[in-house]
Tab-separated table of C-alpha atoms in Angstrom:
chain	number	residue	atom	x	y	z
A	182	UNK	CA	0.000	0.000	0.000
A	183	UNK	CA	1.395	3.295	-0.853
A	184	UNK	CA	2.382	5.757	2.062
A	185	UNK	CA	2.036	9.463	2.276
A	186	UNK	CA	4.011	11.807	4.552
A	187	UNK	CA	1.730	13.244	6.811
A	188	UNK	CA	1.666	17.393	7.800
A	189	UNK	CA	0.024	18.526	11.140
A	190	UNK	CA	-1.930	21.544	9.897
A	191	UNK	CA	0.199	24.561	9.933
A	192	UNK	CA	3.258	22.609	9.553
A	193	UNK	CA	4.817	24.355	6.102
A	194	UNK	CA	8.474	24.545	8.149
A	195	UNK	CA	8.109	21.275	9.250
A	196	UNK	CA	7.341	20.304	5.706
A	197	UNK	CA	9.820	22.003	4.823
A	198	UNK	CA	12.279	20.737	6.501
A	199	UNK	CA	11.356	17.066	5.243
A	200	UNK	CA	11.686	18.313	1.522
A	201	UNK	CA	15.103	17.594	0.364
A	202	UNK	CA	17.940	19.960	0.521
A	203	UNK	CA	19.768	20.651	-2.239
A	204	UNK	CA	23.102	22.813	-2.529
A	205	UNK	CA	23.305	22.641	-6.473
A	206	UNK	CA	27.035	24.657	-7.313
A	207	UNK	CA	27.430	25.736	-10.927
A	208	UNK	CA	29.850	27.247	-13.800
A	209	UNK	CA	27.564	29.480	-15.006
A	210	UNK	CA	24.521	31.259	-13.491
A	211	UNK	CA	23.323	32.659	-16.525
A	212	UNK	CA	23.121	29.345	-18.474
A	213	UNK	CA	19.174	28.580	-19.239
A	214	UNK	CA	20.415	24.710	-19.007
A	215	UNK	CA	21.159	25.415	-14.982
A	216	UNK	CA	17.320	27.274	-14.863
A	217	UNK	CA	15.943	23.996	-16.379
A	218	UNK	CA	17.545	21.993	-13.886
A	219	UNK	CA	16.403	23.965	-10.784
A	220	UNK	CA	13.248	23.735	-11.721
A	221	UNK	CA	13.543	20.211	-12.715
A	222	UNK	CA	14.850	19.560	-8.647
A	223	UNK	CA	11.911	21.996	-7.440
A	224	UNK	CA	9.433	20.172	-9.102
A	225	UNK	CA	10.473	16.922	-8.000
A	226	UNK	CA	10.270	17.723	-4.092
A	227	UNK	CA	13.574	19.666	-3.271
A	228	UNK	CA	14.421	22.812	-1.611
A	229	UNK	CA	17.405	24.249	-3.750
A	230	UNK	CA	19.662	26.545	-2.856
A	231	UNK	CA	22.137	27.789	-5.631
A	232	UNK	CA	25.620	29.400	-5.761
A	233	UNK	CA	28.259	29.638	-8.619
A	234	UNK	CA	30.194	31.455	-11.460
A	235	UNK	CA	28.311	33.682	-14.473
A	236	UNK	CA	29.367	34.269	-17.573
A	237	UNK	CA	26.842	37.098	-18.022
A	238	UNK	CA	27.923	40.803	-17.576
A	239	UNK	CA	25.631	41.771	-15.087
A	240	UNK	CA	24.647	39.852	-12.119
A	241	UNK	CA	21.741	37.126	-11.659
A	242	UNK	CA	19.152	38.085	-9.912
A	243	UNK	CA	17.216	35.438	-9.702
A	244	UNK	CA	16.993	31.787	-11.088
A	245	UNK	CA	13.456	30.287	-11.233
A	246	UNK	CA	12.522	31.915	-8.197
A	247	UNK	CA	15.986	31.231	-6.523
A	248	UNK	CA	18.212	34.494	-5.158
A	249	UNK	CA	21.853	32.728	-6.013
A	250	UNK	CA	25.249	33.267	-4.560
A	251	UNK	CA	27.585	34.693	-7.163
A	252	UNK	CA	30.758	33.892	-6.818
A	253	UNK	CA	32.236	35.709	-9.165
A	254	UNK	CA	32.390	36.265	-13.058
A	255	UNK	CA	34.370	33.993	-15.743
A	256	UNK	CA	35.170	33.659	-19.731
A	257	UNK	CA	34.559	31.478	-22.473
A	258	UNK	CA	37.917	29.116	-23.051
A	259	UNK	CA	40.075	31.140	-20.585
A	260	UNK	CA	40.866	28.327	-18.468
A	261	UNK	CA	43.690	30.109	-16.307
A	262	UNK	CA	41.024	32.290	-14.812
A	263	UNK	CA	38.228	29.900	-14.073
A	264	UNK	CA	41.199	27.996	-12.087
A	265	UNK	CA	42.260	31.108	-10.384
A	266	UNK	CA	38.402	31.736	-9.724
A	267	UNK	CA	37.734	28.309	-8.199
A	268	UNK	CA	40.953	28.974	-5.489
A	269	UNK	CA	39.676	32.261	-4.670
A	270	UNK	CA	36.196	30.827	-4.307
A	271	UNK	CA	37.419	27.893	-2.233
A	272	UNK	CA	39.102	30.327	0.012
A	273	UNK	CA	35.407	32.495	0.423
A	274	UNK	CA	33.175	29.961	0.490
A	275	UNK	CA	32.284	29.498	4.110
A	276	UNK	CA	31.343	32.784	4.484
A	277	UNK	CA	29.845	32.720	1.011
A	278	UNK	CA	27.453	30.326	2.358
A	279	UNK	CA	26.878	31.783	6.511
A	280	UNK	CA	23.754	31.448	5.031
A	281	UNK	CA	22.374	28.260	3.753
A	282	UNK	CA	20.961	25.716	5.286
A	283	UNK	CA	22.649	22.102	5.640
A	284	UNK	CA	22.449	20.553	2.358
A	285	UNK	CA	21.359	17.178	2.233
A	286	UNK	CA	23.405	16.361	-1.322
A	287	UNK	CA	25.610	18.480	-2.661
A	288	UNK	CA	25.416	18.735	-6.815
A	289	UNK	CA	28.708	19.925	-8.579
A	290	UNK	CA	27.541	20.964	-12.584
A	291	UNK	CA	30.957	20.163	-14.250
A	292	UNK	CA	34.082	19.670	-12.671
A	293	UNK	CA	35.665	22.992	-11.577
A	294	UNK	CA	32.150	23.168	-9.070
A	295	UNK	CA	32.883	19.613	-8.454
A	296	UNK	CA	35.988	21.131	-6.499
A	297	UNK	CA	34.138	23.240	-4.619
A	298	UNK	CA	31.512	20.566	-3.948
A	299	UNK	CA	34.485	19.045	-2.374
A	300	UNK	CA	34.882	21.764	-0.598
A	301	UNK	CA	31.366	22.567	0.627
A	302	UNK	CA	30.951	19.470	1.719
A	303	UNK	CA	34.313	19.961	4.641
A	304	UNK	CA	31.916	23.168	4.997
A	305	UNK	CA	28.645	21.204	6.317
A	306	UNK	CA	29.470	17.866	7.148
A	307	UNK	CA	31.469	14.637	5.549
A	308	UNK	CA	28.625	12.823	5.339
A	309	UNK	CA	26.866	15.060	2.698
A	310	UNK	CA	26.676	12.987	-0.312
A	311	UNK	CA	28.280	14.940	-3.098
A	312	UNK	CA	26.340	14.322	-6.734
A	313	UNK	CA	28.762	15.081	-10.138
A	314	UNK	CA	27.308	16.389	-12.813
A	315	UNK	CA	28.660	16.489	-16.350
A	316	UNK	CA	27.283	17.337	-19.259
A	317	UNK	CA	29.972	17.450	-21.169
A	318	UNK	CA	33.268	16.191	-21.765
A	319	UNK	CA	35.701	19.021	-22.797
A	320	UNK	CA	38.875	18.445	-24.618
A	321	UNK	CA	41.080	19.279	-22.177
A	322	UNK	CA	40.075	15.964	-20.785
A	323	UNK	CA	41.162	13.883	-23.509
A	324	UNK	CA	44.973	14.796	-23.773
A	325	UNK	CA	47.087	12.140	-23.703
A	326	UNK	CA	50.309	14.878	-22.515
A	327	UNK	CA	50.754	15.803	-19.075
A	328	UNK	CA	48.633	18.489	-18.574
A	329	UNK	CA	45.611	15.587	-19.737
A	330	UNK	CA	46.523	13.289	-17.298
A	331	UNK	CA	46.834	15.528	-14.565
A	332	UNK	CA	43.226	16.658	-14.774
A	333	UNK	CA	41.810	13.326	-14.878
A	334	UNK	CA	44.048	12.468	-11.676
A	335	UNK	CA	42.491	15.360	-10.155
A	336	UNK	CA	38.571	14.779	-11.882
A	337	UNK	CA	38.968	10.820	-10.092
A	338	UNK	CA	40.421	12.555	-6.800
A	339	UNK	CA	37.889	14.910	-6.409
A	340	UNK	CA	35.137	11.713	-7.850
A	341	UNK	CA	36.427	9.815	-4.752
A	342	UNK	CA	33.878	11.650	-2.828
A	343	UNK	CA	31.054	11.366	-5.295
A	344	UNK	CA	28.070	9.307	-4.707
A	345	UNK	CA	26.858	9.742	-7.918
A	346	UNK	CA	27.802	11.135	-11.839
A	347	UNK	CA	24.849	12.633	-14.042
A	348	UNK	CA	25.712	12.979	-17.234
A	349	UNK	CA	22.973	13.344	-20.756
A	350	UNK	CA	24.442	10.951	-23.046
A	351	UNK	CA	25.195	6.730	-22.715
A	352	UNK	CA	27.946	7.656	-25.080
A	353	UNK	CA	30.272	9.882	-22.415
A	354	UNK	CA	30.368	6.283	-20.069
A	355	UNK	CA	31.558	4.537	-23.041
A	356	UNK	CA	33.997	6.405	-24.718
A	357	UNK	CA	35.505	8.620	-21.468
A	358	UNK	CA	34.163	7.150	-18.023
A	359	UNK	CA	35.014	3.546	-18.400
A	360	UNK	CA	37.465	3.476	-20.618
A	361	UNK	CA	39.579	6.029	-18.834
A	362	UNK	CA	38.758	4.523	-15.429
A	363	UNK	CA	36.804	7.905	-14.377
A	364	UNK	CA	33.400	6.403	-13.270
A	365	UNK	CA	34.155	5.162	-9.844
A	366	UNK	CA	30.531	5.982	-8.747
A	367	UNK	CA	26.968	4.785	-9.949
A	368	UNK	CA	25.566	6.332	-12.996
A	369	UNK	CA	22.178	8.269	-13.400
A	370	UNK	CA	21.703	9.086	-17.582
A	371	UNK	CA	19.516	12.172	-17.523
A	372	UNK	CA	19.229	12.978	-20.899
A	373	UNK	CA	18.670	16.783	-22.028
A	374	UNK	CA	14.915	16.334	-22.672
A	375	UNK	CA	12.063	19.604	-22.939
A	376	UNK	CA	10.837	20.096	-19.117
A	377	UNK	CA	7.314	20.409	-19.232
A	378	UNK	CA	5.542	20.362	-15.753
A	379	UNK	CA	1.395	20.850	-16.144
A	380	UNK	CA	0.970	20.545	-19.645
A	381	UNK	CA	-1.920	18.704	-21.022
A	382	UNK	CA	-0.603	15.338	-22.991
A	383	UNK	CA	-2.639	16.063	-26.102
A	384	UNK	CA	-1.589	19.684	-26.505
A	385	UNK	CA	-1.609	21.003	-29.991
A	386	UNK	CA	2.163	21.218	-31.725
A	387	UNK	CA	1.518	23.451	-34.738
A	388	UNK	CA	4.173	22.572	-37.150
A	389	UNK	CA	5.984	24.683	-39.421
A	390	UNK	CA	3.647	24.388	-43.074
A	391	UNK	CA	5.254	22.942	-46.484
A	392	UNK	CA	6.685	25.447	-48.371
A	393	UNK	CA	4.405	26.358	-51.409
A	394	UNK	CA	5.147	28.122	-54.329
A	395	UNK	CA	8.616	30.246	-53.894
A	396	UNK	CA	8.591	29.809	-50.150
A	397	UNK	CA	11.834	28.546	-48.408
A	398	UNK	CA	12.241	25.293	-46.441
A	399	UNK	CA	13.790	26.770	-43.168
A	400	UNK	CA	16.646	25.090	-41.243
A	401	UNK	CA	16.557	26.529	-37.140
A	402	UNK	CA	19.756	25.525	-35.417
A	403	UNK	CA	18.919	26.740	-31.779
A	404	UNK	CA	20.664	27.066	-28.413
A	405	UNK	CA	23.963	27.215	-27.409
A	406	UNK	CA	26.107	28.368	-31.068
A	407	UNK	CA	29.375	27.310	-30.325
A	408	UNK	CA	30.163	25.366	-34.093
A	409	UNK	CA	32.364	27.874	-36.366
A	410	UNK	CA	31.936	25.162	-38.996
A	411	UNK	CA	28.244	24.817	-38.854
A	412	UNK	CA	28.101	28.389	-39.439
A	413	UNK	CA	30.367	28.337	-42.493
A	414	UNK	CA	28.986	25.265	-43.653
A	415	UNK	CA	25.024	26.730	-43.741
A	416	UNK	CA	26.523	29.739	-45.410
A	417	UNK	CA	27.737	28.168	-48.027
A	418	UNK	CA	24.881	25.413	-47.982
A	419	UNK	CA	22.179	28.455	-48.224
A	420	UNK	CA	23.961	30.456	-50.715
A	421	UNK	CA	24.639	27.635	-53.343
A	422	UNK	CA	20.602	27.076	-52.320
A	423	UNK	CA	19.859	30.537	-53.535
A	424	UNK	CA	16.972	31.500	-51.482
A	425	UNK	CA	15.182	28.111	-51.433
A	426	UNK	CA	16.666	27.355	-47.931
A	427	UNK	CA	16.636	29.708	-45.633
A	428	UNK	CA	19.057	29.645	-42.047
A	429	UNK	CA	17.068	30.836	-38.482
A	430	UNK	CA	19.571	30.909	-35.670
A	431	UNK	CA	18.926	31.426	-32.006
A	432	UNK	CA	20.348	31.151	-28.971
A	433	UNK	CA	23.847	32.313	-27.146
A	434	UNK	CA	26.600	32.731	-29.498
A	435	UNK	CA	29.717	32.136	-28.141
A	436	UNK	CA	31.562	34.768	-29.214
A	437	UNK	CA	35.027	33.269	-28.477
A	438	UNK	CA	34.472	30.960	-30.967
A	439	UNK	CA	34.037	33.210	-34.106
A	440	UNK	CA	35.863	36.242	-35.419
A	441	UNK	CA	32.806	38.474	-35.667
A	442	UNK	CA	29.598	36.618	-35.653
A	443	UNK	CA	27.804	39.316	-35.869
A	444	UNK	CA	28.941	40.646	-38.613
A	445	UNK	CA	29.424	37.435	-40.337
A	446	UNK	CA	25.483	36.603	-40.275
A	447	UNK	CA	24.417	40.444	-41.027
A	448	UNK	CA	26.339	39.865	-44.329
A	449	UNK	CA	24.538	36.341	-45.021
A	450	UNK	CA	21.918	36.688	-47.634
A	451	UNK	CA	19.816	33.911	-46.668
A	452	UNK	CA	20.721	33.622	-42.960
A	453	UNK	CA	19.271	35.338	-39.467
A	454	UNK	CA	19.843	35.015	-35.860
A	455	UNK	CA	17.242	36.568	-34.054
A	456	UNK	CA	18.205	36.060	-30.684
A	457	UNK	CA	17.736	34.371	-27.017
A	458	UNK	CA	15.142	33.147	-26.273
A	459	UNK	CA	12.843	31.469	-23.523
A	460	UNK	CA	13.458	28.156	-22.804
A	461	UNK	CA	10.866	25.918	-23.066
A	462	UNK	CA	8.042	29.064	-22.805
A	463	UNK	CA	9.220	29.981	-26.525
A	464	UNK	CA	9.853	26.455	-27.762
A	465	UNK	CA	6.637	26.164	-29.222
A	466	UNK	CA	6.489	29.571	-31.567
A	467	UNK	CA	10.163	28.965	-32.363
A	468	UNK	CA	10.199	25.513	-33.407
A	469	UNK	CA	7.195	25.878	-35.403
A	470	UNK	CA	8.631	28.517	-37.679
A	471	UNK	CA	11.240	26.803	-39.282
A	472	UNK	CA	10.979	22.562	-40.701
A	473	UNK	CA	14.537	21.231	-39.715
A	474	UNK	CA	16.085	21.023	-36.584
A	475	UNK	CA	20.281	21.446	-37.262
A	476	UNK	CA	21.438	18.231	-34.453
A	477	UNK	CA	24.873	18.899	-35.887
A	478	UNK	CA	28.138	19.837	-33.660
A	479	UNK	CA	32.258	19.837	-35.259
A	480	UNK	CA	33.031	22.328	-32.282
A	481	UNK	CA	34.999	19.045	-30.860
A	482	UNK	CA	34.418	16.712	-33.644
A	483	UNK	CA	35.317	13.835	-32.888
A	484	UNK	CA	35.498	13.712	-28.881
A	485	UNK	CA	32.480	15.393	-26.999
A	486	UNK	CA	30.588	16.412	-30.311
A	487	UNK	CA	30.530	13.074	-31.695
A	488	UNK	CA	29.275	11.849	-27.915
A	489	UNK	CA	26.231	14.120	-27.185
A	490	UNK	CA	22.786	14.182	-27.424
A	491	UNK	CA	21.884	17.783	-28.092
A	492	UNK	CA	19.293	19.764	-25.912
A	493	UNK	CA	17.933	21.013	-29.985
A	494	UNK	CA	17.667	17.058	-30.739
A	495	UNK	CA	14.545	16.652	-28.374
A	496	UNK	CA	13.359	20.534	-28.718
A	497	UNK	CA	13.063	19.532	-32.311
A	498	UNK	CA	11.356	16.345	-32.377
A	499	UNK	CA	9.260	17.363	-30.023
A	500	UNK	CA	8.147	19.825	-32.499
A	501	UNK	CA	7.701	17.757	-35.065
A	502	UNK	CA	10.874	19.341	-36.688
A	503	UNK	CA	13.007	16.484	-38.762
A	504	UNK	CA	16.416	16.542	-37.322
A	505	UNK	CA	19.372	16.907	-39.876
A	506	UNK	CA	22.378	15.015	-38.277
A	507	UNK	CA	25.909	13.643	-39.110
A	508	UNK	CA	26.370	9.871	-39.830
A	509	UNK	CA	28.719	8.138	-37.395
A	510	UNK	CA	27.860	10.569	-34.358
A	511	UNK	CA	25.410	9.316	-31.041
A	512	UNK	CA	22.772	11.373	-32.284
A	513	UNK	CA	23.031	9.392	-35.575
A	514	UNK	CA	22.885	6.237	-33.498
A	515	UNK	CA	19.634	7.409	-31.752
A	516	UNK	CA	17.964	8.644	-34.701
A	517	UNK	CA	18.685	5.310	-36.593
A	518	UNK	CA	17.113	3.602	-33.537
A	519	UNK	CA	13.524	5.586	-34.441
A	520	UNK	CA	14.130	5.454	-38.033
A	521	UNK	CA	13.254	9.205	-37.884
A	522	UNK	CA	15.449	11.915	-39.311
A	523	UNK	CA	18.277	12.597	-42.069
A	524	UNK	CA	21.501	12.040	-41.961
A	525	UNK	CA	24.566	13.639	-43.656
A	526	UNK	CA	27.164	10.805	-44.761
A	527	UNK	CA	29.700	13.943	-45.355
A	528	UNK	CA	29.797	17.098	-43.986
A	529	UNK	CA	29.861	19.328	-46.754
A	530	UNK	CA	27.411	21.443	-48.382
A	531	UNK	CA	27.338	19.335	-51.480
A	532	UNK	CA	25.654	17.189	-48.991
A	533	UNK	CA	23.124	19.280	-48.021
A	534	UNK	CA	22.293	20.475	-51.282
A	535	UNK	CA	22.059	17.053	-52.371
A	536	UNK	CA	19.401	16.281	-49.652
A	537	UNK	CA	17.536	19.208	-50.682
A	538	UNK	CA	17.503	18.547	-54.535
A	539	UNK	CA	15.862	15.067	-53.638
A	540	UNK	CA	12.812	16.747	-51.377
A	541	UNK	CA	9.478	17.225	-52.188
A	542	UNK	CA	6.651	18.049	-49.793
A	543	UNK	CA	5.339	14.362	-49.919
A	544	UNK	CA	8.814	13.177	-48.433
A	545	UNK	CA	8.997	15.866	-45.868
A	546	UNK	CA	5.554	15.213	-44.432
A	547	UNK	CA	6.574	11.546	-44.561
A	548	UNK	CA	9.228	11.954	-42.487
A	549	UNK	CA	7.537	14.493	-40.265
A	550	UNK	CA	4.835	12.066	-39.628
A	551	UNK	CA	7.824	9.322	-38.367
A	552	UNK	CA	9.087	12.146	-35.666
A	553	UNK	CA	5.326	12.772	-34.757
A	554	UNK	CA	4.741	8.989	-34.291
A	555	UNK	CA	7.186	9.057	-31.345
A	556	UNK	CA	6.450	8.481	-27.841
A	557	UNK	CA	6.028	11.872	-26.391
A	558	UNK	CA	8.070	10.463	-23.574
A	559	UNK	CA	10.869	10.145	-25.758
A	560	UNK	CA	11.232	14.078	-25.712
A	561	UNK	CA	9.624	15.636	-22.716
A	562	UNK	CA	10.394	15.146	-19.104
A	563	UNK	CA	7.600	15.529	-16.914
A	564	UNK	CA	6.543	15.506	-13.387
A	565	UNK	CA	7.166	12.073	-12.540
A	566	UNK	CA	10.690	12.464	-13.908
A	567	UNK	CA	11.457	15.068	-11.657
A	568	UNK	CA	10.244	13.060	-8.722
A	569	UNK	CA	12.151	10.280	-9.783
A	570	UNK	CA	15.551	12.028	-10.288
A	571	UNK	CA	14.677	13.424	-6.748
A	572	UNK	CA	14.050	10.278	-5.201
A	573	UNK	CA	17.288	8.597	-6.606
A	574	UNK	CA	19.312	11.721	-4.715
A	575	UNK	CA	17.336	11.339	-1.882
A	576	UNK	CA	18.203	7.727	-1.682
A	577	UNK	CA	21.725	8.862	-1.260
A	578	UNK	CA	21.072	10.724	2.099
A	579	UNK	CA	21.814	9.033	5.463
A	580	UNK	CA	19.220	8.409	7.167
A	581	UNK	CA	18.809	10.604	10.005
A	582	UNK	CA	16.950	13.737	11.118
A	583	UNK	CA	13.170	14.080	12.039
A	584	UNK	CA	10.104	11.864	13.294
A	585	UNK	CA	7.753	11.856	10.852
A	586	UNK	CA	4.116	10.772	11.133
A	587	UNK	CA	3.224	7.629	8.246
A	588	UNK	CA	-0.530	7.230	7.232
A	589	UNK	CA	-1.267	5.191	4.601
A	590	UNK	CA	-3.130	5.695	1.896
């Protein structure tokens, strides 16, 4: 029979209390990733409290709901100062957090706040179960020279605590965790799926329409834009297209990656980035402006590119957008596995424009149909999901702490 917790009425700090306490540390404040995963813990049952770096100019002011503990601002790729930001931070963070409660778990996004979970966790108690997460698996990593190895001595020193490693993508355990002896700790795969918490299940998705007439087919590549090469590669792609593809980019540029994107995309004919946006509030309008969904990465071809599973993969598809991908890649893999989607067998724009050539309208809404025919569940976390990635973090707690009154139901 299932059991409830019971509250005496009045009781919300007693309630409170009983909800799990979360001290989730991350890299960047500003990142709408870290947003979706508060609220992704919040909805599930927690309490979080949240402190870390930004990469934004101006201070956070608040993350879904949240009043977070900047520590401080770093760059894009300048590695030398998020180090020297981490000692200073590890140096200030007792008084940084006078404030918090006692954290239950401890949840380090990536592995510079993985130090500091370290660190927190001599702060509150040794017990504190300390979760990693990583979402990625940056290059730095993979060096076979000194400076390679001495990270991962330091990522499976600073592991030694961890009760647990998140990561999005089956493909980081195989090709980095295991084979480089870095997953001493059990494994949750929480894959980078659209959060949506009250929807109805038969909501409308309102597709892009077939292009009639002169209209373009639109391609949106979305999120994070971090791929100098995608962006060269849909310029030329669009341009040898002449107007019958068009390119819709959104998202966060990072601007450390290109000369002047900018001004690279102004001059683009048949390319426009319009922007941030809203994540998932806007997923809906944005999506259903363009047909395509670009689930392409070279940024670190090869290593962490070839490994992901892209946040714009499930946005997509759960949009009824037909992903584009590369052959040979783990979003290949999982597309194969639906029989949904095309995929590139060179990345070129000779490719692309010998996709296009081959589409009609009756092919498109074939394909369509396949990503529509999907389990929603494939794309969408929900409620229950949340719960469930709270529960397996609360299952890492000792037990201890308050009396608590069991009716059942």
């Amino acid at each position: 029979m299932q059991q409830k917790l019971y509250y005496p009425a009045g009781s919300d700090q007693l309630r409170n209390d009983l909800m799990l306490q979360v001290l989730y540390l991350v890299h960047d404040l500003s990142d709408p990733a870290v947003r979706r995963r508060v609220v992704m813990l919040q909805a599930g049952g927690a309490v979080v409290s949240l402190a870390g770096f930004r990469r934004s100019l101006e201070p956070v002011a608040e993350v879904a709901g949240v009043a977070p503990i900047d520590l401080g601002r770093t760059g894009d790729g300048r590695f030398a100062q998020r180090l020297a930001a981490v000692v200073q931070a590890a140096w200030t963070l007792k008084a940084a957090l006078r404030h918090v409660a006692r954290p239950d778990v401890i949840i380090g996004r990536n592995l510079e706040m993985l130090a500091l979970a370290n660190r927190a966790r001599a702060i509150f108690s040794a017990d504190v179960p300390i979760v990693y997460e990583c979402l990625d698996v940056h290059r730095l990593l993979l060096r076979q020279d000194l400076a390679g190895k001495a990270i991962r001595s330091a990522e499976r020193a600073l592991g030694r605590n961890a009760a647990l490693l998140i990561t999005s993508s089956p493909a980081f355990i195989r090709q980095y965790f295991e084979p480089f002896g870095q997953a001493g700790m059990p494994v949750e795969l929480v894959e980078n799926k659209v959060l949506e918490l009250g929807q109805e299940p038969g909501r409308t998705i309102r597709p892009a329409p077939v292009p009639v007439a002169d209209e373009p087919w639109k391609i949106g590549w979305f999120g994070a834009l971090r791929c100098r090469r995608s962006l060269e590669l849909l310029s030329e792609f669009s341009r040898l297209m002449e107007g019958r593809v068009e390119i819709i980019l959104r998202g966060r540029p990072a601007y450390t990656e290109f000369e002047d994107f900018d001004g690279f995309v102004a001059a683009e004919p048949f390319m426009q980035f319009h922007g941030a946006y809203r994540n998932p509030e806007d997923l809906p309008r944005i999506y259903g402006e363009v047909h395509f969904s670009w689930a392409i990465d070279f940024f670190e071809e090869g290593q962490n590119s070839n490994w992901l599973l892209p946040n714009r993969l499930y946005e997509g598809c759960r949009h009824q957008c037909v992903p584009i991908a590369m052959q040979g890649t783990e979003t290949a893999q999982f597309l194969k596995a639906l029989d949904i989607g095309f995929l590139l067998a060179r990345p070129d724009a000779d490719a692309l424009v010998a996709l296009f050539d081959q589409l009609d309208g009756e092919q498109y809404e074939s394909a369509r149909a396949r990503v529509a025919a999907q389990d929603r569940s494939t794309w969408i976390c929900n409620e229950d999901d949340c719960r469930a990635l709270v529960g397996r973090l609360r299952a890492l707690v000792p037990v201890r702490g308050h009396s608590v009154v069991r009716v059942a139901a």
